[in-house]
mmCIF file of C-alpha atoms in Angstrom:
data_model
loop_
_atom_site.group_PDB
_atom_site.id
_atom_site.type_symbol
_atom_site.label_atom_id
_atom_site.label_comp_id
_atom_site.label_asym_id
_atom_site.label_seq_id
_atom_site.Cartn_x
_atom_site.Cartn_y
_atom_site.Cartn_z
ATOM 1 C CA UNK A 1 6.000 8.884 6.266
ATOM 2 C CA UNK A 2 6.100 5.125 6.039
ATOM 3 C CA UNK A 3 7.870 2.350 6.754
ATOM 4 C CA UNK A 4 7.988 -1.031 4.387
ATOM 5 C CA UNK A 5 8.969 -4.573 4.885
ATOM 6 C CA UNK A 6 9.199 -7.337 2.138
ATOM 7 C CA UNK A 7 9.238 -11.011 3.405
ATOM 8 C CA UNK A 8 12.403 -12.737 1.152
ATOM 9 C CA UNK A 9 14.166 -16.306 1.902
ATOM 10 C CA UNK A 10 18.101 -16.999 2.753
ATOM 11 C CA UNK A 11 19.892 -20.164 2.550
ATOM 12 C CA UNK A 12 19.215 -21.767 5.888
ATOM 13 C CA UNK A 13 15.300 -20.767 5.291
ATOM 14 C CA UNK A 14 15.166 -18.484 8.560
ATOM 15 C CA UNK A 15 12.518 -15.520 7.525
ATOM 16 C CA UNK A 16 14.357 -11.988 6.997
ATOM 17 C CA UNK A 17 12.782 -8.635 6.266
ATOM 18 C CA UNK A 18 14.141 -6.148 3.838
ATOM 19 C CA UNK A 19 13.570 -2.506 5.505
ATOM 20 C CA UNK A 20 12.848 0.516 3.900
ATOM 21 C CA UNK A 21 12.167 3.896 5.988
ATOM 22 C CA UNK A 22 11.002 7.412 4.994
ATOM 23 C CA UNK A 23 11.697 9.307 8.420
ATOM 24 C CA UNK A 24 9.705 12.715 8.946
ATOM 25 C CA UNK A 25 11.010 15.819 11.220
ATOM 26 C CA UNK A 26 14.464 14.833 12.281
ATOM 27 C CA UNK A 27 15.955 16.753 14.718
ATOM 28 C CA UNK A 28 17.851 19.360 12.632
ATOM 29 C CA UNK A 29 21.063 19.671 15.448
ATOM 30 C CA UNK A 30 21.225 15.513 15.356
ATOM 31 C CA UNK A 31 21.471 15.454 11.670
ATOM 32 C CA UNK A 32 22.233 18.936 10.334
ATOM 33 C CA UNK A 33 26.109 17.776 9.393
ATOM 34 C CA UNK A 34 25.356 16.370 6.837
ATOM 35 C CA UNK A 35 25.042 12.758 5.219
ATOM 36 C CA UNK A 36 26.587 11.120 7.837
ATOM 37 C CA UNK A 37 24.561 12.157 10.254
ATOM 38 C CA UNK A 38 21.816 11.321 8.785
ATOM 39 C CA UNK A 39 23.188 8.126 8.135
ATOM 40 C CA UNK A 40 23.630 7.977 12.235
ATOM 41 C CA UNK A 41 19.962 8.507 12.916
ATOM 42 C CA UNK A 42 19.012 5.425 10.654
ATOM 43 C CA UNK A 43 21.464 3.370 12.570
ATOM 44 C CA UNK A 44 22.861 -0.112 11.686
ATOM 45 C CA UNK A 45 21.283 -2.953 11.116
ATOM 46 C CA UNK A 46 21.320 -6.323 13.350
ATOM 47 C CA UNK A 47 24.487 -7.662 11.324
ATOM 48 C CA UNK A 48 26.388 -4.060 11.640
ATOM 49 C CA UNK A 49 26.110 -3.324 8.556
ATOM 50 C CA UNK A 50 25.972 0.124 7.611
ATOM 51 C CA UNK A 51 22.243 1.854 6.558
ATOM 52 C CA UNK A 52 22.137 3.118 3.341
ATOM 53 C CA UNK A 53 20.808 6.782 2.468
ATOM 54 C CA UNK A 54 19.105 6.355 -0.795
ATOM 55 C CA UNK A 55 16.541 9.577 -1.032
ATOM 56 C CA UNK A 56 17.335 13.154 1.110
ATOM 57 C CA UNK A 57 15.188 16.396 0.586
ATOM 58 C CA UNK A 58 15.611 18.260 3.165
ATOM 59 C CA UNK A 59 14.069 22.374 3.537
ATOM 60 C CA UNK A 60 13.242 24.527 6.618
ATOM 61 C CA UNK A 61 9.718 24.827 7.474
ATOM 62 C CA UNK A 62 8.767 28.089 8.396
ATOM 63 C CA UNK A 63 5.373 26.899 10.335
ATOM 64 C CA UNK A 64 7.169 24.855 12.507
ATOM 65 C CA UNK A 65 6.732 25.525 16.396
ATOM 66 C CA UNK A 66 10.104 23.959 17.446
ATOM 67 C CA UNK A 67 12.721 26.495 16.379
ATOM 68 C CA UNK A 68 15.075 23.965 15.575
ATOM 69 C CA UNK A 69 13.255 21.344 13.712
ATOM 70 C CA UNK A 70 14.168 21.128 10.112
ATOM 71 C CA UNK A 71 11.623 19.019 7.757
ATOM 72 C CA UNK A 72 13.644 16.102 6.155
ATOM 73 C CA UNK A 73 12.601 12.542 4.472
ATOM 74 C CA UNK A 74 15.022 10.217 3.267
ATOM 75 C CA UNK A 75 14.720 6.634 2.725
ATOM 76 C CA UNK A 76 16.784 3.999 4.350
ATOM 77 C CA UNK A 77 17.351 0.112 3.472
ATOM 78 C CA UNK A 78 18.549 -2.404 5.876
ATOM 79 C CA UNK A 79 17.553 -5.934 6.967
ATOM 80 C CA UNK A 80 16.024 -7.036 9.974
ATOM 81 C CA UNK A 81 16.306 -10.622 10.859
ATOM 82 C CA UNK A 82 13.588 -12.867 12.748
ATOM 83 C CA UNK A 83 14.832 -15.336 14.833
ATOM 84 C CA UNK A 84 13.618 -19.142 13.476
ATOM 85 C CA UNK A 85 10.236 -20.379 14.385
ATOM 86 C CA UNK A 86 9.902 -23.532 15.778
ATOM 87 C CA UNK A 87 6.342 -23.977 14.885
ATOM 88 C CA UNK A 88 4.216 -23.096 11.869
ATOM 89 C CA UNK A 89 0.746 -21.831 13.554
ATOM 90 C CA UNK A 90 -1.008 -18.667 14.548
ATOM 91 C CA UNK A 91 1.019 -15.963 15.643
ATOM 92 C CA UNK A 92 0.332 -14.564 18.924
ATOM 93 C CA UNK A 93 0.146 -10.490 20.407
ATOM 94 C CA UNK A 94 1.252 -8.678 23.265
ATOM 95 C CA UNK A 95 0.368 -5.069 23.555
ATOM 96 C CA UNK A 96 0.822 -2.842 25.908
ATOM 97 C CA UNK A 97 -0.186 0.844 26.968
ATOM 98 C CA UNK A 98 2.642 3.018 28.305
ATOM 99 C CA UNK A 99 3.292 2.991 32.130
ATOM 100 C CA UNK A 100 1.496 -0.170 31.854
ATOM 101 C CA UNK A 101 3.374 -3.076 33.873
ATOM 102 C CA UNK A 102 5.215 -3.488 30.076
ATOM 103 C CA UNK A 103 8.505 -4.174 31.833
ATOM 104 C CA UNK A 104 6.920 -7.583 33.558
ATOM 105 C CA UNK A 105 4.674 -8.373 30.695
ATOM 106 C CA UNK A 106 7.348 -8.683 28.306
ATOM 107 C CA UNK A 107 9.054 -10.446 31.059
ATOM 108 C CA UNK A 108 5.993 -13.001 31.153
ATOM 109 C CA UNK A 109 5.788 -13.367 27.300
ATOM 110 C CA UNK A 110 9.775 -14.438 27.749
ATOM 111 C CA UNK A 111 8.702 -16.696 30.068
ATOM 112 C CA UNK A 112 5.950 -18.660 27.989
ATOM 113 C CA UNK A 113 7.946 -18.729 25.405
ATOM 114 C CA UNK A 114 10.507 -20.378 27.636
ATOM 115 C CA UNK A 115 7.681 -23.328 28.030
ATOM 116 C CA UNK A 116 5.720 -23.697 24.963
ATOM 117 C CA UNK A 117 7.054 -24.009 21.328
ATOM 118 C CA UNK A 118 6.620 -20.160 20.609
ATOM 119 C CA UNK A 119 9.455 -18.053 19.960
ATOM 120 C CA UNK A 120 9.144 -14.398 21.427
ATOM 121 C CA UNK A 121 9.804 -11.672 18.829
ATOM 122 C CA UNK A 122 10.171 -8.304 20.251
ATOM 123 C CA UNK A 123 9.522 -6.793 16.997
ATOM 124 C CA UNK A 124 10.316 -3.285 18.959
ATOM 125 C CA UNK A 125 13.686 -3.783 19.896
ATOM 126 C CA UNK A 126 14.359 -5.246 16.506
ATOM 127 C CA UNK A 127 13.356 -2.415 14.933
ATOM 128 C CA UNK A 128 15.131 0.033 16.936
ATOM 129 C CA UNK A 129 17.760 -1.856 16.811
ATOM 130 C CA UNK A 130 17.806 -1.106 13.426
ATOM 131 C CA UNK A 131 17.658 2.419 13.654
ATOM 132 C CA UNK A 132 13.707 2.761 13.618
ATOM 133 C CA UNK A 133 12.119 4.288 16.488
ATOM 134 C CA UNK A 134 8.810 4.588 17.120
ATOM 135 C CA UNK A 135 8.856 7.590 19.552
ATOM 136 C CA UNK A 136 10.334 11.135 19.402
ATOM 137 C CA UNK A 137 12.200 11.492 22.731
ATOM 138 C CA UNK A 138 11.941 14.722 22.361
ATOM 139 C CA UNK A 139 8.307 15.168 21.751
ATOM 140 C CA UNK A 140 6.699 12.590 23.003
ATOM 141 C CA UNK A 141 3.213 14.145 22.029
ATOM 142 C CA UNK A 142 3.750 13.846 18.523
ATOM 143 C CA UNK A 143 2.529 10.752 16.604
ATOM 144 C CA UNK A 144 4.685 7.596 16.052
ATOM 145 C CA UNK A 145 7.382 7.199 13.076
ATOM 146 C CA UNK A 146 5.558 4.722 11.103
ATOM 147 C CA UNK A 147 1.918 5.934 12.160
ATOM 148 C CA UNK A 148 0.735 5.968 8.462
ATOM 149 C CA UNK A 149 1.870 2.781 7.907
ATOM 150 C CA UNK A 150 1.623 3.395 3.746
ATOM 151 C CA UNK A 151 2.968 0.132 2.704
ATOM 152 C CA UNK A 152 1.196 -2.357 5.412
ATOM 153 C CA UNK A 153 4.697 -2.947 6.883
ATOM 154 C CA UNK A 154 3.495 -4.851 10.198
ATOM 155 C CA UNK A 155 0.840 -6.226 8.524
ATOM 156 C CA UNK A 156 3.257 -8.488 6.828
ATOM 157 C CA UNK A 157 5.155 -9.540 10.006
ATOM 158 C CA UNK A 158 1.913 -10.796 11.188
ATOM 159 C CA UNK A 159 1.652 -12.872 8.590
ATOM 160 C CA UNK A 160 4.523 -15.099 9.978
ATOM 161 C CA UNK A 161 3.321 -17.870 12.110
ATOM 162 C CA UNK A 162 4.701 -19.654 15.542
ATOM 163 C CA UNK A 163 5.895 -15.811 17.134
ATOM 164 C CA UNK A 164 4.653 -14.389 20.407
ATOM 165 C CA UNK A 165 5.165 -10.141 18.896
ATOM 166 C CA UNK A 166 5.753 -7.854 21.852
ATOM 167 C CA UNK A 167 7.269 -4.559 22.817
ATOM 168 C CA UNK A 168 4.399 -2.797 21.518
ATOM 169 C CA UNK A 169 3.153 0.567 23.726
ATOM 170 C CA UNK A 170 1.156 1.643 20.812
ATOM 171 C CA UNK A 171 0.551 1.187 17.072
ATOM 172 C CA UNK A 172 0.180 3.156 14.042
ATOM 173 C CA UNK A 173 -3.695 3.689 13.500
ATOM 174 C CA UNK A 174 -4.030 1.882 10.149
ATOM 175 C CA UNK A 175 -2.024 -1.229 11.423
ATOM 176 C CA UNK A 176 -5.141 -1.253 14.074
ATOM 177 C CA UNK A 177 -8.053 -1.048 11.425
ATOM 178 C CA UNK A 178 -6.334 -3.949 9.508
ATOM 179 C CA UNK A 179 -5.674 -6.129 11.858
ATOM 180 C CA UNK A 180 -7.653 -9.556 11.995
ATOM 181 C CA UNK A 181 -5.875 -10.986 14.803
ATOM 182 C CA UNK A 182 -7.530 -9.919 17.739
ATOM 183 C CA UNK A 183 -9.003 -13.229 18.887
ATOM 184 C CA UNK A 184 -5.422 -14.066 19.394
ATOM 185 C CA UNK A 185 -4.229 -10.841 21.006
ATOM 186 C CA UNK A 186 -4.328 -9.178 24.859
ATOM 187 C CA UNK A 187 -3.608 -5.378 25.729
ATOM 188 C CA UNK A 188 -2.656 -4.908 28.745
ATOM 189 C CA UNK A 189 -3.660 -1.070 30.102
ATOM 190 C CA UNK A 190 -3.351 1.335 32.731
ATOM 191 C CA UNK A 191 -5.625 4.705 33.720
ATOM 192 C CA UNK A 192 -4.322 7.484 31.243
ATOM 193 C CA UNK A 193 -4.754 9.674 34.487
ATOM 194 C CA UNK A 194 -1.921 7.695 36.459
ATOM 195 C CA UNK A 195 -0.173 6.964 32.915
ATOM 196 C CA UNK A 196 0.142 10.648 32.914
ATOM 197 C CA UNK A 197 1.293 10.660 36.395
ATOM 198 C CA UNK A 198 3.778 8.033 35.852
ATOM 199 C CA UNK A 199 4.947 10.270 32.616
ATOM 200 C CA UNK A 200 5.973 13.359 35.102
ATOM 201 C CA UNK A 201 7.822 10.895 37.518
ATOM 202 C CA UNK A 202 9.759 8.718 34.934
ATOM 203 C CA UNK A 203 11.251 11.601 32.701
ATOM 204 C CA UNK A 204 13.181 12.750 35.946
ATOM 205 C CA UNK A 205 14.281 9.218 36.340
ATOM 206 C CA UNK A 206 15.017 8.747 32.997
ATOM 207 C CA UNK A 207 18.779 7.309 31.956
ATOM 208 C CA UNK A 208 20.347 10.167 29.873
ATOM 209 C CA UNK A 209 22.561 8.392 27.206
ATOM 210 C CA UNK A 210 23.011 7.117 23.665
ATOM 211 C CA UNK A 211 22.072 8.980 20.636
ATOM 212 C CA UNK A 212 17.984 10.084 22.590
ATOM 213 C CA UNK A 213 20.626 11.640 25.933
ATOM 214 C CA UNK A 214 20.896 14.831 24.099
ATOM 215 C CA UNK A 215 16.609 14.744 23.636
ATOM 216 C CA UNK A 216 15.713 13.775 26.757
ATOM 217 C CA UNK A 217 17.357 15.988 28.836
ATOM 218 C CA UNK A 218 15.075 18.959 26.741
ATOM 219 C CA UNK A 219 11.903 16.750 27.694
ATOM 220 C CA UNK A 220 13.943 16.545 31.703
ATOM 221 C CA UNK A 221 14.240 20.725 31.111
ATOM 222 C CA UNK A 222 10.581 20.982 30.750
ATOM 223 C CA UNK A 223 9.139 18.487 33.267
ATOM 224 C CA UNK A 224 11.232 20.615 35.576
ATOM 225 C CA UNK A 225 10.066 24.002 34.921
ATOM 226 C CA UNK A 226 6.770 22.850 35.154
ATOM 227 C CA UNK A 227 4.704 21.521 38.344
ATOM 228 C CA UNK A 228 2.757 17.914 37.745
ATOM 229 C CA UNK A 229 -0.463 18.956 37.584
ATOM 230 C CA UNK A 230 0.576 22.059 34.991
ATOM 231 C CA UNK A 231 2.126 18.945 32.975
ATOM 232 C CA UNK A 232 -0.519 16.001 32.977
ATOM 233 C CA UNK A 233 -3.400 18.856 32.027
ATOM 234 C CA UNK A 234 -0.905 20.812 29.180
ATOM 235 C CA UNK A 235 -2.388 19.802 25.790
ATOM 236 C CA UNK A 236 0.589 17.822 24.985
ATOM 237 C CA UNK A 237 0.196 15.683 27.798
ATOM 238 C CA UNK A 238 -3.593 15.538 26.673
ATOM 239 C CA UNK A 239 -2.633 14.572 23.173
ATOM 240 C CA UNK A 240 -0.360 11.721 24.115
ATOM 241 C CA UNK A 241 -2.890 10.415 26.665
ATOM 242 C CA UNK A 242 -5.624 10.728 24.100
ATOM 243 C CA UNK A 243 -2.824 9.242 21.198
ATOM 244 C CA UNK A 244 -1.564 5.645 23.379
ATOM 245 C CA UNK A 245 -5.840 5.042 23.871
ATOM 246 C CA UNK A 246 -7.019 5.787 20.477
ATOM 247 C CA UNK A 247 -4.228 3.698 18.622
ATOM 248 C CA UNK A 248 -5.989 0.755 20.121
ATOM 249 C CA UNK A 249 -9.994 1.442 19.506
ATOM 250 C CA UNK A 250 -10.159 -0.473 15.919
ATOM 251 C CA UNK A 251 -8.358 -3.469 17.842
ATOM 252 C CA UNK A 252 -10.698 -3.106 21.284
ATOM 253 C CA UNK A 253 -14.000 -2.457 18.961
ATOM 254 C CA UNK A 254 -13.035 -5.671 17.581
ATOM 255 C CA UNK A 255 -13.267 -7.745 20.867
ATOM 256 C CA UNK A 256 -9.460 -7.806 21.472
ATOM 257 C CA UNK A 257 -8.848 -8.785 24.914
ATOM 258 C CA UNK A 258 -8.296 -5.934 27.164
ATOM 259 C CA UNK A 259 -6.752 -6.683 30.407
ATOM 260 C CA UNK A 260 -6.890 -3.473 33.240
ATOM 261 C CA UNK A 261 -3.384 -3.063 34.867
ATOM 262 C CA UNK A 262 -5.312 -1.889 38.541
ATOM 263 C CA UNK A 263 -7.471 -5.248 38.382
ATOM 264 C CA UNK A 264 -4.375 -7.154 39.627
ATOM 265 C CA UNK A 265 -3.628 -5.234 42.810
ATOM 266 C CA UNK A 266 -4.682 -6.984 45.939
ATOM 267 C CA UNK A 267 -4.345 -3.908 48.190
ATOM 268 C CA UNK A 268 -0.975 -2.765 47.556
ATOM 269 C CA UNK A 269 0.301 -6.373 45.879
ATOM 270 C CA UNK A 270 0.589 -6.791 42.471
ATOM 271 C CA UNK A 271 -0.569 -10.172 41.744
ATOM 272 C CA UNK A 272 1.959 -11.104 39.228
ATOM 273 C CA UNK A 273 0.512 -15.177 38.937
ATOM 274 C CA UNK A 274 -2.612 -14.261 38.147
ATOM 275 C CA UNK A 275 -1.511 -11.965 35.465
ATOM 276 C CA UNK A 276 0.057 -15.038 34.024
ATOM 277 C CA UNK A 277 -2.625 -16.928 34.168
ATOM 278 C CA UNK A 278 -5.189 -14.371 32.370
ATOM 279 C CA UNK A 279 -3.056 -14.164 29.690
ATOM 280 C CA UNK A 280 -2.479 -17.673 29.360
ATOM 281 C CA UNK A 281 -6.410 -18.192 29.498
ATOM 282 C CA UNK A 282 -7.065 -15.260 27.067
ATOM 283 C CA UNK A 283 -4.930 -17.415 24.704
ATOM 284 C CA UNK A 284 -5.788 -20.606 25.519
ATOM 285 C CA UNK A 285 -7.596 -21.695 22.041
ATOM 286 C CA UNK A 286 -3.873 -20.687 20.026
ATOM 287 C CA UNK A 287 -1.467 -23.231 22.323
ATOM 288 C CA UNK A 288 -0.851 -26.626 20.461
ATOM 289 C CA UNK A 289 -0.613 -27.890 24.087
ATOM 290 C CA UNK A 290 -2.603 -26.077 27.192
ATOM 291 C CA UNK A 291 0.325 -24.643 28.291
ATOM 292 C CA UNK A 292 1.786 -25.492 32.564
ATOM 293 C CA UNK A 293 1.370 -21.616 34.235
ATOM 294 C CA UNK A 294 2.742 -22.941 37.108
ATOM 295 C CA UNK A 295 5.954 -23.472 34.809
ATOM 296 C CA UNK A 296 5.424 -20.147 33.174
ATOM 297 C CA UNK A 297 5.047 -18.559 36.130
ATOM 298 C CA UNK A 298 7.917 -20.116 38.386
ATOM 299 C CA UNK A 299 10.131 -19.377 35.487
ATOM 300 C CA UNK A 300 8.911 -15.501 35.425
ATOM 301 C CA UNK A 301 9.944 -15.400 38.851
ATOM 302 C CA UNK A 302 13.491 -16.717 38.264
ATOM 303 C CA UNK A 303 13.643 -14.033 35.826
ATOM 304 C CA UNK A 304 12.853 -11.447 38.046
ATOM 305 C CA UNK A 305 15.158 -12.582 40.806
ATOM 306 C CA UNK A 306 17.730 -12.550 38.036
ATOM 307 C CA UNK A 307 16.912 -9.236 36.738
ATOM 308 C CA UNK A 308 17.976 -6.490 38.491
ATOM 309 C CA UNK A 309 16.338 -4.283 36.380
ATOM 310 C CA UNK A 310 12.924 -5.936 36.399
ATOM 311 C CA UNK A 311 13.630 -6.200 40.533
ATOM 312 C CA UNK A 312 13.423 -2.608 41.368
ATOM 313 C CA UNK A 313 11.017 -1.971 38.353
ATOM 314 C CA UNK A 314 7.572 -2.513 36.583
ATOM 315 C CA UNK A 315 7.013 -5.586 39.024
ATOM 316 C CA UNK A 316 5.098 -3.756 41.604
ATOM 317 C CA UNK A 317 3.459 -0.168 41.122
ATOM 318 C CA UNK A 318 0.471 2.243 42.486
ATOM 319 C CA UNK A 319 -2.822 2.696 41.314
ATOM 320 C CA UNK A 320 -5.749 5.449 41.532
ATOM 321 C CA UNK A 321 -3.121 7.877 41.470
ATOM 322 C CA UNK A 322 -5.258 10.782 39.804
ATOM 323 C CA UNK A 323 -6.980 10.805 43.141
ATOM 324 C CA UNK A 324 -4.621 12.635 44.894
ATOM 325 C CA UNK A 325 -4.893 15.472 42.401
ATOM 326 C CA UNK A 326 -6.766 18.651 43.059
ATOM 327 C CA UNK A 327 -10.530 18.764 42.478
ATOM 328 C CA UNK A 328 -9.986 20.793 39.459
ATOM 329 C CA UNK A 329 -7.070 18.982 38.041
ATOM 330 C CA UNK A 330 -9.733 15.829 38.305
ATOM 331 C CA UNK A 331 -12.649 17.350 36.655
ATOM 332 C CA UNK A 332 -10.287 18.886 34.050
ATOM 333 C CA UNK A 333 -8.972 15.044 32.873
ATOM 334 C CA UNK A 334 -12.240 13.844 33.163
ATOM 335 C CA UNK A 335 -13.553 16.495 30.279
ATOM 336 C CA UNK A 336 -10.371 16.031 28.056
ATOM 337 C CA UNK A 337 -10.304 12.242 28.275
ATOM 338 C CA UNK A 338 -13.690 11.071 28.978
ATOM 339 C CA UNK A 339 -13.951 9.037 25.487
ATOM 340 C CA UNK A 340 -10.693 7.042 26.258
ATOM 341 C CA UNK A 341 -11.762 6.682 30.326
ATOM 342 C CA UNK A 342 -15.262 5.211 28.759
ATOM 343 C CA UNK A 343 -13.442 3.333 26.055
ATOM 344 C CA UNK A 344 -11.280 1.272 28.639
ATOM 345 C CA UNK A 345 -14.401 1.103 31.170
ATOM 346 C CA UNK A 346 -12.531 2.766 33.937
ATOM 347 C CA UNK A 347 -14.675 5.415 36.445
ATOM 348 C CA UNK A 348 -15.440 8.994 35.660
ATOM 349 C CA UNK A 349 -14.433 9.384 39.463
#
């Protein structure tokens, strides 16, 4: 698997990114009629035009616990355009854990962008946009499309300057042992106890349409025949909680800012200004200008008054969830994710 992206100039000098993608396990009933399907799951680029299969092997593997997985690679070439920079300096980074206030953060990287010469790149939307996902709806335990990373793909978008890059809820491994950035970077995180939580609630919440509908009423199927505890402790559950930490060590064993989503509750408030302004701080050194939070923040607000989506959701939230769980269920998280509690400092208890 591996996903590769080679910087190249057009006429009006606006960056664009030719992309090639080897996709791994497909879902065999998505894709099994043949090219055009698989055509379908690479998707269209920004411009509409039509992905290109240029490579398809495709053979059933036997070992394979999901009955109707086939294994298939192919390759697919489209472009992905950036929008124009307005300044030529140090890129800055947004990431964010699952479950993790990611709705208002990418909100409040809209927002300083809105104030400050940056442009915001939401290099996750652009991607899927173009047919690239970086989750399996379907299996949300198993490891991210482009998790090997073989040809240094977002390495190379971080070599463009004067972008805030969001969207991120994880990131392939080797992209987080390269990266050099993290003096310009925050991660924003949340308990994997309560992220687990979160998980059970959300899939039954979860809009079922577009080409993932199909996918995520399986994951809806199983949530259901399942109670929450059964589901936060199963080792897939495990796996992903253990998966959206460990993406991020290299980056946090670097000094990368890390930011605790529960530190910004006063009582049951989420204090959204202060978020802004920790971020803003954490970044201070990379703005040409010390940036007006009162702006940023008045204008984050406006957004969320505007928003009816970002009204009714990741604005406000719970934490200490996993304290309501059984003894047992406790003790049991604790022993299966003690490295990634310790890792993001939060209590054993």
């Amino acid at each position: 698997m591996g996903l590769a992206l080679t910087p190249f100039q057009v006429h009006d000098d606006r960056p664009n990114l030719a992309l090639w993608v080897r996709l791994d396990r497909v879902h065999f009933q998505s894709v099994g009629t043949g090219r055009s399907g698989l055509v379908r799951a690479a998707g269209r680029s920004p411009t509409g035009q039509q992905a290109s299969v240029t490579d398809e092997k495709t053979h059933r593997r036997g070992t394979n616990r999901m009955a109707d997985y086939s294994h298939m690679e192919f390759e697919v070439k489209t472009r992905l355009l950036l929008p124009r920079s307005r300044i030529h300096v140090q890129s800055l980074y947004i990431f964010n854990m699952y479950r993790a206030g990611s709705s208002l953060m990418e909100a409040i990287v809209e927002s300083i962008a809105a104030v400050t010469p940056f442009t915001a790149y939401n290099i996750v939307r652009a991607l899927d946009d173009a047919g690239v996902s970086l989750i399996d709806p379907v299996d949300y335990s198993r490891n991210t499309l482009f998790l090997d990373d073989a040809f240094h793909a977002l390495d190379r978008i971080a070599d463009l300057g004067g972008y805030i890059y969001y969207g991120f809820r994880e990131v392939p491994h080797g992209y987080a042992t390269r990266f050099d950035h993290v003096a310009a970077a925050v991660l924003l995180v949340r308990d994997p106890r309560d992220v687990l939580i979160s998980q059970y609630s959300a899939v039954a919440k979860h809009v079922v349409s577009g080409a993932a509908g199909a996918d995520i009423m399986k994951l809806r199927e199983k949530t259901e025949n399942m109670q929450r505890e059964e589901f936060i402790t199963s080792d897939e559950s495990i796996a992903f909680a253990r998966r959206i930490v460990n993406c991020y060590r290299p980056m946090i064993e670097k000094g990368m800012a890390v930011l605790r989503y529960e530190d910004f509750f006063e009582g049951s408030e989420f204090q959204r200004h202060r978020l802004v302004e920790t971020v803003v701080d954490c970044l201070a050194d990379y703005f040409p200008e010390p940036p007006d939070v009162e702006k940023i923040a008045a204008n984050l607000e406006i957004r969320i008054e505007n928003s009816k989506a970002l009204r009714g959701h990741g604005t406000a939230g719970t934490h200490g969830m996993h304290r309501s769980l059984s003894r047992d269920c406790q003790e049991a998280l604790v022993q299966h994710l003690r490295p990634e509690l310790e890792l993001l400092n939060y209590p054993l208890s």
